[in-house]
XYZ file of C-alpha atoms in Angstrom:
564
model
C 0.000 0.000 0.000
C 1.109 3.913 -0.519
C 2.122 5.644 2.538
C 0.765 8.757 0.951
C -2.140 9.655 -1.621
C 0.172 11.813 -3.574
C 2.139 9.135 -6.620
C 2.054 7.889 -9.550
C -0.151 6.161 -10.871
C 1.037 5.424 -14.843
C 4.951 5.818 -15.931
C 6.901 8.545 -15.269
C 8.694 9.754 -18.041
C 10.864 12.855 -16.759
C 12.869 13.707 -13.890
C 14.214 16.821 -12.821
C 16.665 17.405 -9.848
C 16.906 20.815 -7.793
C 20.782 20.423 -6.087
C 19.914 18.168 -2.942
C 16.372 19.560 -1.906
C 14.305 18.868 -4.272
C 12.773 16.096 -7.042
C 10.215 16.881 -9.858
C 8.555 14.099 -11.830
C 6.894 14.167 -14.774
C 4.132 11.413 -15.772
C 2.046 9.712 -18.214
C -0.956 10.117 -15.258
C -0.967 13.640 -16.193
C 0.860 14.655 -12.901
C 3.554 17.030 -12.032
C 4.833 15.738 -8.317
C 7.538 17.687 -6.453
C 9.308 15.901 -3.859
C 11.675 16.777 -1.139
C 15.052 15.400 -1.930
C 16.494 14.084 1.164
C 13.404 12.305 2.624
C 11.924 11.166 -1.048
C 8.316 12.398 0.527
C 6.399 13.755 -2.274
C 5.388 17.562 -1.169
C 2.536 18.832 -3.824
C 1.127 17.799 -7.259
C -0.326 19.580 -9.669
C -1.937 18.593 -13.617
C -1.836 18.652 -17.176
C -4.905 18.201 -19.462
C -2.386 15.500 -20.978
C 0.716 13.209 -19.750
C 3.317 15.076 -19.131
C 6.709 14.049 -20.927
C 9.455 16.217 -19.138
C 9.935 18.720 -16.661
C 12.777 20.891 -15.668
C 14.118 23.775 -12.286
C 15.303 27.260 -13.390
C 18.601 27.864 -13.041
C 17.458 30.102 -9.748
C 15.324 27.234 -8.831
C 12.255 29.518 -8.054
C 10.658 27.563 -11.452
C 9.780 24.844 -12.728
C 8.524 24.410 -16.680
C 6.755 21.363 -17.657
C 6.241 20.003 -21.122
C 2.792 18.103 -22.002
C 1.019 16.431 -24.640
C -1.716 18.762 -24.071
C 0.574 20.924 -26.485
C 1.557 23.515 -23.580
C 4.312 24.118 -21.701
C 3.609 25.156 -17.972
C 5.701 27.453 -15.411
C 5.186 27.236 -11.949
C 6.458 28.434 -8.788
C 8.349 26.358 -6.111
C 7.665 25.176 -4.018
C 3.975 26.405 -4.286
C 3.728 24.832 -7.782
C 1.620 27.728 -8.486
C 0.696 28.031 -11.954
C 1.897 30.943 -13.699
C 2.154 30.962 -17.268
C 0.941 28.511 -20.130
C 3.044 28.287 -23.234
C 0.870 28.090 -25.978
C 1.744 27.473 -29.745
C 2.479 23.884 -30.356
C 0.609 22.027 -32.718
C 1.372 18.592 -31.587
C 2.875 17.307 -28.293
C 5.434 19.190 -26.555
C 8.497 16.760 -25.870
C 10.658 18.966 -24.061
C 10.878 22.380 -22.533
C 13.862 24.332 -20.873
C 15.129 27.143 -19.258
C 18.267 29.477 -21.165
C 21.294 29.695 -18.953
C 20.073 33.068 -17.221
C 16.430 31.941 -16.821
C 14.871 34.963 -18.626
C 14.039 32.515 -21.801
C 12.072 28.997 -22.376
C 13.019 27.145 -25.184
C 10.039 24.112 -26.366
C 10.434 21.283 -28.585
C 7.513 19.398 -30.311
C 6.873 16.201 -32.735
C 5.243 19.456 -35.114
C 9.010 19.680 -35.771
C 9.701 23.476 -34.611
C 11.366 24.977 -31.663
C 9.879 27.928 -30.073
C 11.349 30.331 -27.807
C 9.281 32.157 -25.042
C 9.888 34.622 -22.692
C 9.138 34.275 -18.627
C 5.314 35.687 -19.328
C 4.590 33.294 -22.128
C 4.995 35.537 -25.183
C 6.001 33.312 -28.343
C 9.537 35.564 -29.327
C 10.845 33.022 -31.899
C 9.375 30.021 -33.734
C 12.491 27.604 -35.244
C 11.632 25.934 -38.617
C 13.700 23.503 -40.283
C 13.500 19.677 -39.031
C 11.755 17.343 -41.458
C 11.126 14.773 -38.671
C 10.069 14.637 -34.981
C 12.400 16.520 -32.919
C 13.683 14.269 -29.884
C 15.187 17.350 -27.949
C 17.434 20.298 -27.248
C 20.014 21.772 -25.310
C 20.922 25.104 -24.549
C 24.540 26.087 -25.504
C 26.538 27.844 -22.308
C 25.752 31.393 -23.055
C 22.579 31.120 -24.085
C 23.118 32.494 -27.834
C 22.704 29.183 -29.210
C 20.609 25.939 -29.298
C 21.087 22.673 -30.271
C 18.537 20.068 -31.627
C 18.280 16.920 -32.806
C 15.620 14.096 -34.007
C 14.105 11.359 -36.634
C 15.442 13.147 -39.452
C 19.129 12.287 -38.202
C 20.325 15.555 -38.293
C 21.417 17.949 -35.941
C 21.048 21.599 -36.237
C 22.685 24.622 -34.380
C 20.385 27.763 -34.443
C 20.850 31.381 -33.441
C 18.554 31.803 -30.033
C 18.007 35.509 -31.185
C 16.630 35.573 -34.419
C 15.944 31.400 -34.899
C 17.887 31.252 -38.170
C 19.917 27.726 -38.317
C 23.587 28.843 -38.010
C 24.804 25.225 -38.676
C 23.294 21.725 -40.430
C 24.929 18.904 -39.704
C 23.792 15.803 -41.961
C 26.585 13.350 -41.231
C 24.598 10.712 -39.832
C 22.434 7.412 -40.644
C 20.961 6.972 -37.909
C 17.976 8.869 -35.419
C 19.934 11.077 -33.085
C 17.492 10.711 -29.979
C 19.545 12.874 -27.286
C 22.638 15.434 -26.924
C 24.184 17.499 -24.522
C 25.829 20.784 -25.205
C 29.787 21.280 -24.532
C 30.672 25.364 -24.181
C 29.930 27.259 -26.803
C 29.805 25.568 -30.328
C 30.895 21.659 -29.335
C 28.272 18.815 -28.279
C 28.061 15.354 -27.172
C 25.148 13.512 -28.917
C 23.684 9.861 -28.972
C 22.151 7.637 -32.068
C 20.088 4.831 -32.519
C 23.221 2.566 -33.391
C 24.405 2.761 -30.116
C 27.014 5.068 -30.527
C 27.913 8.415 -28.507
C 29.133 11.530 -31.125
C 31.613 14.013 -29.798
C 31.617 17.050 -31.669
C 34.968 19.313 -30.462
C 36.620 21.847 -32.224
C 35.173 21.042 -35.810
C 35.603 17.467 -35.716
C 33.483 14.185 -35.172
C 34.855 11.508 -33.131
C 32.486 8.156 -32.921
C 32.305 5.679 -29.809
C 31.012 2.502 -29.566
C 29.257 2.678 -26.478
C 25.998 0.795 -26.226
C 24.696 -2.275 -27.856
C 21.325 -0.464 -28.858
C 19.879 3.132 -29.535
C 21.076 5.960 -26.721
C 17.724 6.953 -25.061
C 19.549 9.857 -23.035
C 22.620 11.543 -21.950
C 22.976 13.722 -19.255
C 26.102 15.954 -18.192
C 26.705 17.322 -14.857
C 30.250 19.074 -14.552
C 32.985 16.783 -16.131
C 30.372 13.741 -15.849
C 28.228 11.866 -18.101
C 25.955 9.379 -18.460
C 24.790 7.534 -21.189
C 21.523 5.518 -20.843
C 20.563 2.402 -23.718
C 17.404 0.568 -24.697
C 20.109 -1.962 -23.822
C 19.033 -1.910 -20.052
C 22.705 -0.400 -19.364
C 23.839 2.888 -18.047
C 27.345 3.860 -18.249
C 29.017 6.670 -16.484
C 31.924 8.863 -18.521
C 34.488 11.353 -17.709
C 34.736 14.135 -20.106
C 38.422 15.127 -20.472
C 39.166 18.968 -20.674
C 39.881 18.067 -24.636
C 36.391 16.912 -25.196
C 37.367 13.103 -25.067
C 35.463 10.324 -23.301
C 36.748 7.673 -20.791
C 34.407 5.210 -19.282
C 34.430 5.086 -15.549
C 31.939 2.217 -14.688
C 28.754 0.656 -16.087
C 25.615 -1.098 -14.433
C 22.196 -2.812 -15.699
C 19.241 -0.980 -14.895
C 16.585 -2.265 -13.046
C 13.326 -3.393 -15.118
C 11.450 -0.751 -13.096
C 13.565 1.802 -14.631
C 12.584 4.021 -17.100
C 15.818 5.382 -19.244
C 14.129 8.039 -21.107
C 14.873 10.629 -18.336
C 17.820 10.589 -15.883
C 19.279 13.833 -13.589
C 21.929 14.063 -11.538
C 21.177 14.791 -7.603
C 24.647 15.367 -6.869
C 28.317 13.869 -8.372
C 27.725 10.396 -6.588
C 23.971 9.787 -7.542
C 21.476 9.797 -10.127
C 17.690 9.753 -9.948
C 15.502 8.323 -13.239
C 12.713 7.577 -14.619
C 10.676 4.567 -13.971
C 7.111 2.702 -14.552
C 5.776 3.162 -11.525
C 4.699 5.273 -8.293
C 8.301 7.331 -8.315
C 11.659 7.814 -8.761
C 14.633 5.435 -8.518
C 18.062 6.955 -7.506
C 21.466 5.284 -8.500
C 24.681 5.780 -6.232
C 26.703 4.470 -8.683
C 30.346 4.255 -6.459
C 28.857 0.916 -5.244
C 26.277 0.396 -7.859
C 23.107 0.373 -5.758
C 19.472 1.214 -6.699
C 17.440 2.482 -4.316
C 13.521 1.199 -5.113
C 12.288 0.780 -1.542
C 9.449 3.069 -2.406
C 8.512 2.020 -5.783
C 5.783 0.436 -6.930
C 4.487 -0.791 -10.194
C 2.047 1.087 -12.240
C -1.356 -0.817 -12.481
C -1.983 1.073 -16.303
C -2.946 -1.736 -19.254
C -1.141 -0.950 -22.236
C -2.376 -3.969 -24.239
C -5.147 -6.538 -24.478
C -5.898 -9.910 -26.780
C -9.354 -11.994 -26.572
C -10.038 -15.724 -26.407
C -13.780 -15.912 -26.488
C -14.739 -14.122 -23.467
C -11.316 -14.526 -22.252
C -9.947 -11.252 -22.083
C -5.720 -11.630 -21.731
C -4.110 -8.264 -20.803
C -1.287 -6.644 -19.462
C 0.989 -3.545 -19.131
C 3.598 -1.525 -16.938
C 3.813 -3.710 -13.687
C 4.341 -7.140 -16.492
C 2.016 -9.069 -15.157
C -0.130 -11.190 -17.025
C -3.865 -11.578 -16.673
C -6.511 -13.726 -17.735
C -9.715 -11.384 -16.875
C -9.162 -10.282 -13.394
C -6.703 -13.390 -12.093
C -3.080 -13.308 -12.548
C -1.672 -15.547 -14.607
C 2.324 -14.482 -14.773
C 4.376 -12.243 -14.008
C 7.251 -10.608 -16.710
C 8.842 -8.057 -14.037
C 9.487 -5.899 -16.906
C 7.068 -3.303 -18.871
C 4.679 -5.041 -21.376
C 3.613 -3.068 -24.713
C 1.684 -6.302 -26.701
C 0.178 -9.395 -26.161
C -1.000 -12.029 -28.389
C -2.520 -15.614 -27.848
C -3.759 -18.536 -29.341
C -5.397 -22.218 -27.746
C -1.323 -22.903 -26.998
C 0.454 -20.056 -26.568
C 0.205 -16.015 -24.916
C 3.610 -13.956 -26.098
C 3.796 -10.800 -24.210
C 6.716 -8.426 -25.036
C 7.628 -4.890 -24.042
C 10.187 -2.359 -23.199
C 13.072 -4.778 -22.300
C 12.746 -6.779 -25.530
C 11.990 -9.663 -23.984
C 9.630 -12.089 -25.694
C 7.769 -13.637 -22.862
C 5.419 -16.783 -23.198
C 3.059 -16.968 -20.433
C 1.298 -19.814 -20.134
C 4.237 -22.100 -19.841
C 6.380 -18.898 -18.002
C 8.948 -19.312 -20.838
C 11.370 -16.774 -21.917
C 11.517 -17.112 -25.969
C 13.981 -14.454 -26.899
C 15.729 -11.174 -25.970
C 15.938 -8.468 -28.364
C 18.540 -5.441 -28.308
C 15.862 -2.961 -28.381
C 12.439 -2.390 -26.933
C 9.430 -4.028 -28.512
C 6.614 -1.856 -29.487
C 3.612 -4.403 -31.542
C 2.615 -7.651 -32.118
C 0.377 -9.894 -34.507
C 0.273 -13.175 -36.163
C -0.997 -14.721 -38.940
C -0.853 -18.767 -40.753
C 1.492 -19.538 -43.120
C 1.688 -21.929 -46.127
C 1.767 -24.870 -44.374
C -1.147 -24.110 -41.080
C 1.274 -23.269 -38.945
C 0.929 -19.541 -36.932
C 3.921 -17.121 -36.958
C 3.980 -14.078 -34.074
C 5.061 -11.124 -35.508
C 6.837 -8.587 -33.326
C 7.941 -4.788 -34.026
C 10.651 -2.913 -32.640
C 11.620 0.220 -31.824
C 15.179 -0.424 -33.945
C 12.953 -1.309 -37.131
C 13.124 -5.353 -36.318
C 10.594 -7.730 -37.221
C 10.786 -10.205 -35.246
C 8.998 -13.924 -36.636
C 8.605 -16.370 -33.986
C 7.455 -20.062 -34.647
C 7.230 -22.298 -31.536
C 6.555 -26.144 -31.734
C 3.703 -27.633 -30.273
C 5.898 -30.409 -28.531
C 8.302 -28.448 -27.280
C 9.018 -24.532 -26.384
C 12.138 -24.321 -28.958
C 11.004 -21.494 -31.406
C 12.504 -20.316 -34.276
C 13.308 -16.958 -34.798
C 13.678 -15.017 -37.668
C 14.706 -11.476 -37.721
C 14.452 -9.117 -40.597
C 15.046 -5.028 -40.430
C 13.318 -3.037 -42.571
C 15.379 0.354 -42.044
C 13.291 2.614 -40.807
C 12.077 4.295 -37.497
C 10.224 2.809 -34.604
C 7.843 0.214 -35.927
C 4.678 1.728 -33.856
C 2.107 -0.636 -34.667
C 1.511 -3.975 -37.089
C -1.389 -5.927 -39.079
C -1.454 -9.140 -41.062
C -4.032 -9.013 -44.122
C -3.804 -10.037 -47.810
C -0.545 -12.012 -47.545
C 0.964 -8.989 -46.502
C 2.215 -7.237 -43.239
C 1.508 -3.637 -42.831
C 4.244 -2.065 -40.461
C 3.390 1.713 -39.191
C 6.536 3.364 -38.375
C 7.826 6.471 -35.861
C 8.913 8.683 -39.035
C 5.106 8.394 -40.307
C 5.714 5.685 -42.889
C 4.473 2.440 -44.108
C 6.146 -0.442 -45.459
C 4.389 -3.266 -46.480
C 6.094 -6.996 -46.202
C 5.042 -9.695 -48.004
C 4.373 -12.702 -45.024
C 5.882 -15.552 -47.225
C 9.061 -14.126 -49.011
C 9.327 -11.150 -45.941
C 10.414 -9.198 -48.644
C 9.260 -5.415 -48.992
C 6.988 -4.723 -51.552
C 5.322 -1.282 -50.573
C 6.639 1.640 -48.839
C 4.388 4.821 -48.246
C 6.404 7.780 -46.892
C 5.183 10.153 -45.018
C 1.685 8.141 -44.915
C 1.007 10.255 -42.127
C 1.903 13.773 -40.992
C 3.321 11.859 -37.465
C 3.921 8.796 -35.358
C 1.534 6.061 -36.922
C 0.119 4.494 -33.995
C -1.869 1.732 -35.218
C -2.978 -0.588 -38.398
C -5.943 -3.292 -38.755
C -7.361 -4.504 -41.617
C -10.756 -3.666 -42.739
C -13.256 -5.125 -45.674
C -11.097 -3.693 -48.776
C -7.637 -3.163 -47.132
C -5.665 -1.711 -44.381
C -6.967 1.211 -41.861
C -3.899 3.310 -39.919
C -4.395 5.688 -37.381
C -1.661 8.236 -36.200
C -1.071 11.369 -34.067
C -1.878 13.964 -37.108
C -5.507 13.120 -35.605
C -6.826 11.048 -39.220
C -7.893 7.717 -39.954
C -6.357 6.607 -43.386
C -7.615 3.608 -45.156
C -5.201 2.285 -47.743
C -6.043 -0.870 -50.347
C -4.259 -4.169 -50.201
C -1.455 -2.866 -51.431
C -0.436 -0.779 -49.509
C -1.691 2.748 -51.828
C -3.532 5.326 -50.030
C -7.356 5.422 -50.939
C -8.996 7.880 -48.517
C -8.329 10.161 -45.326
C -10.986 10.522 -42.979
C -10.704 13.578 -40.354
C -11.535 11.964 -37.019
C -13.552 13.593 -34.278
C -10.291 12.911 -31.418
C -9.402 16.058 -30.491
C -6.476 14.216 -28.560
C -3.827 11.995 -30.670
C -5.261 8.454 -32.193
C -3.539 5.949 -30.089
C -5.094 2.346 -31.501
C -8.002 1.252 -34.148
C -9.627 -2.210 -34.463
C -12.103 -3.703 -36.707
C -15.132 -5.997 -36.588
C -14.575 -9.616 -37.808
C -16.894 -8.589 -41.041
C -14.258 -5.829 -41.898
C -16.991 -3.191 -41.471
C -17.076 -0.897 -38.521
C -13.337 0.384 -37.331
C -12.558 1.315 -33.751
C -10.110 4.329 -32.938
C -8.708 4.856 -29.452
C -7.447 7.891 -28.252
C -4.643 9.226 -25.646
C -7.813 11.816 -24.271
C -10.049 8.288 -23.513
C -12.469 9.042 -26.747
C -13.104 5.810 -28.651
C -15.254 6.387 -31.797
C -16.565 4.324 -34.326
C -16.876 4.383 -38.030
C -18.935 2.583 -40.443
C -17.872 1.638 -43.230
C -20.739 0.868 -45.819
C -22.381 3.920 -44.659
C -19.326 5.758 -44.841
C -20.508 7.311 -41.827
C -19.505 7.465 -38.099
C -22.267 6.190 -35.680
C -23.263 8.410 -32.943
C -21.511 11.173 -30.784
C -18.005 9.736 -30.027
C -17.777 8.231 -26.789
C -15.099 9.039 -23.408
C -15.324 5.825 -21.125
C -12.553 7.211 -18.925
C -10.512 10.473 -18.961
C -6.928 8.083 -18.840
C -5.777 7.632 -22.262
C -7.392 4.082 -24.774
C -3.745 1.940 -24.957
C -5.259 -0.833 -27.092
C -9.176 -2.340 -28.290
C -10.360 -5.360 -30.237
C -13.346 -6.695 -31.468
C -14.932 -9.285 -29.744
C -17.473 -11.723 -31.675
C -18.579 -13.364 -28.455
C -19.711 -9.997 -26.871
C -20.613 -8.126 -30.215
C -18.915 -5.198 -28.917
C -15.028 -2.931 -29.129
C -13.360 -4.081 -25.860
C -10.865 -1.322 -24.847
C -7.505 -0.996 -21.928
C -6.721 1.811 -20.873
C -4.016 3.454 -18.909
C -6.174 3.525 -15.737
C -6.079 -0.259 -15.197
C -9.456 -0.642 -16.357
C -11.408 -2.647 -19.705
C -13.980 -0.948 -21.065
C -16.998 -2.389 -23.368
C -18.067 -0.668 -26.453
């Protein structure tokens, strides 16, 4: 049980650390919490309209800014957490938001792909055009003149913070560039989605190996840094007075950790992220987490029916069958699919778990975002998993014994967000807002649609004449069995389209939204039925169709199933 009624109650996806008093959390419950350092007893909260994705002190500390995907930003006091201004402007989620070097200027990031620059009362000063792709974040350079940004399109870009012009373009690189810190005036450290960290000093690149998977985030405190991988691993550096790197030590994270967001209390320990009610700290001289007060998050994040069997799961890992536990993954679950024999779960680790028989089937280098499966050829059924590296992932497991075979194919391109088997074909929706379509026998690509949406695509099902997608650019796309587009449909979610499903007769589609609206569209009439409906004000993470109950069955991030 909580010792207090002020925590978390979905992920937490951004920390923030005042010197040694106190701890700000940002979460996918919509909260804000601020907690005193030194006891770890949360003080105040406060709310979004929308989960919150980072949050960050003023360099006086009298502030704090959080960024939402209600597209604000917020300033309030401290430790009052009285609100004071709301950044307005954004047309999609804001990812990020921070304070300039003397605190007179906020800087926001957003997947619309523009920086804007504000000043303390909220007045829009600068708008920064120029990324083709979701921007991941920013830093401020030492003296406040410049700022750094970086994202899907694998660039990074140096801008003047006084009149938002780009001052330089760097396009050296393959891969997503998903964090980077700033170093003085014109130098940075950044980290990519191969793994490795990118020291920019004096003019010139220098490339490190550091991570078996994509850097999530790097953080820099004095001659310190830390690098944190979907690997599971953190590694602590010392930055040499020449720019250069030298590893001090290394440690896997804890399941319950979170390594999108990391900040440094003081030089000997770090506090990050997690899925759960708070914070975990890291004193990494003798490697030690400190989780004594954590506990999982009860949000659903997936769901698969059997009947009247509902299987689901989410950020705690555990498995249920209805309302009885059935296993339990100790790791963050995004997907879940089942047949008579088998229930895969998979999630932020990259483990492939099997639950019935509490078999581990494989471990992946990279979180796992989707799942399906589909017959082949011969009868048998394949799972189909998608990664946040771009992996498919083909898993067949024998009936006799749990030995599968595994299969692996990359189809070079962002995030693969959400999946669908139809027509012979697999239709992968991808971070960048692209589709590729992969032919289930050869696994060869035979379709890809770029820029199929105007952001992350979220979702695919099949419907009666082809393949529906849903994204965050708030439309419902249905595209023929081929993979060409065929017609957009403006949905009635005023909050991003997180899922869609569609009746076994291919003719009414499902969407899900992060604002709890599910709505339904129908198909022959071409018409959607009814005023859209808002079971719960947490956010729709996944629905199916259920013939047994003639009805949308819908998780969401409050822990509950919902019946439409």
């Amino acid at each position: 049980m909580q010792k207090t009624s002020i925590f978390h109650y979905a992920p937490i996806s951004g920390v923030a650390t005042l010197r040694e008093d106190f701890i700000a959390t940002a979460g996918y419950d919509n909260q804000v919490i601020l907690w005193n350092a030194q006891s770890g007893i949360p003080l105040t909260r406060v709310n979004h309209d929308h989960l919150v994705n980072q949050c960050e002190f003023s360099p006086d500390g009298r502030l704090l800014v959080s960024a939402s995907s209600d597209y604000t930003a917020r300033i309030w006091s401290v430790p009052e957490m009285r609100l004071l201004t709301v950044l307005n402007g954004h047309s999609d989620d804001v990812v990020k938001a921070s304070f300039c070097p003397s605190g007179q200027r906020i800087a926001t990031c957003s997947y619309d792909g523009t920086l804007r620059i504000f000043n303390i009362d909220g007045k829009c000063l600068l708008v920064c055009e120029g990324h083709t792709g979701l921007i991941e974040t920013f830093d401020w350079n030492i003296d406040g003149t410049k700022i750094m940004s970086c994202g899907t399109d694998g660039t990074i870009k140096i801008w003047c913070s006084l009149s938002g012009k780009i001052k330089n373009n760097y396009h050296k690189f393959d891969y997503d560039i998903d964090t980077l810190v700033s170093l003085g005036v014109n130098n940075f450290i950044a980290g990519n989605d191969k793994g490795e960290i990118i020291t920019y000093i004096n003019e010139s690149f220098c490339f490190y190996q550091a991570h078996k998977s994509g850097i999530k985030q790097l953080v820099k405190y004095d001659n310190l840094l830390l690098s944190a991988g979907y690997d599971q691993e953190v590694i602590l550096w010392e930055i040499s007075q020449e720019g250069n790197i030298n590893k001090i030590c290394s440690d896997q994270v804890p399941v319950s950790v979170w390594t999108r967001s990391a900040s440094f209390i003081n030089s000997k320990t770090i506090v990050f992220a997690s899925f759960g009610s708070t914070y975990i700290s890291w004193s990494w001289l003798n490697k030690t987490w400190d989780c004594r007060s954590w506990q999982a998050s009860y949000s659903k994040n997936s769901l698969a029916l059997r009947g009247q069997e509902i299987f689901s799961t989410g950020d705690s890992g555990i498995v249920f069958k209805n309302d009885s536990k059935i296993a339990d993954v100790s790791s963050l679950c995004n997907c879940i699919t089942l047949n008579n024999d088998f229930c895969f779960v998979a999630g932020h680790t990259g483990t492939i778990f099997e639950a019935f028989h509490n078999n581990l089937i494989f471990k992946h280098t990279s979180s796992i975002n989707c799942c399906c499966s589909y017959l082949d050829l011969e009868g048998r059924q394949i799972f189909v998993f998608g990664a946040y590296d771009g992996t498919l992932i083909f898993v067949l497991v024998s009936h006799e014994k749990l030995k599968p075979q595994i299969n692996c194919i990359n189809l070079g391109c962002n995030a693969i967000k959400g999946i669908a088997f139809g027509w012979n074909s697999l239709l992968c929706g991808s971070a960048d807002g692209s589709l590729i379509l992969v032919d289930s026998i050869t696994k060869k690509t035979k379709n890809i649609q770029k820029q199929a949406h105007d952001g992350i695509v979220n979702g695919v099902t099949i419907y009666k004449n082809g393949f529906v997608t849903v994204s965050r650019d708030l439309t419902i796309r249905l595209w023929t069995e081929d993979g060409n587009l065929k017609k957009i449909l403006k949905s009635r979610h005023p909050k991003s389209i997180k899922c869609v499903a569609t009746s076994s007769d291919g003719y009414l589609t499902a969407s899900g939204s992060y604002g709890g609206h599910i709505d339904i569209y129908n198909h022959l009439s071409g018409e959607w039925i009814g005023d859209i409906k808002r079971p719960t004000m947490s956010g729709i993470s996944d629905i199916n169709w259920s013939d047994s109950l003639s009805c949308f069955v819908a998780s969401s991030y409050d822990g509950k199933i919902y019946y439409v």
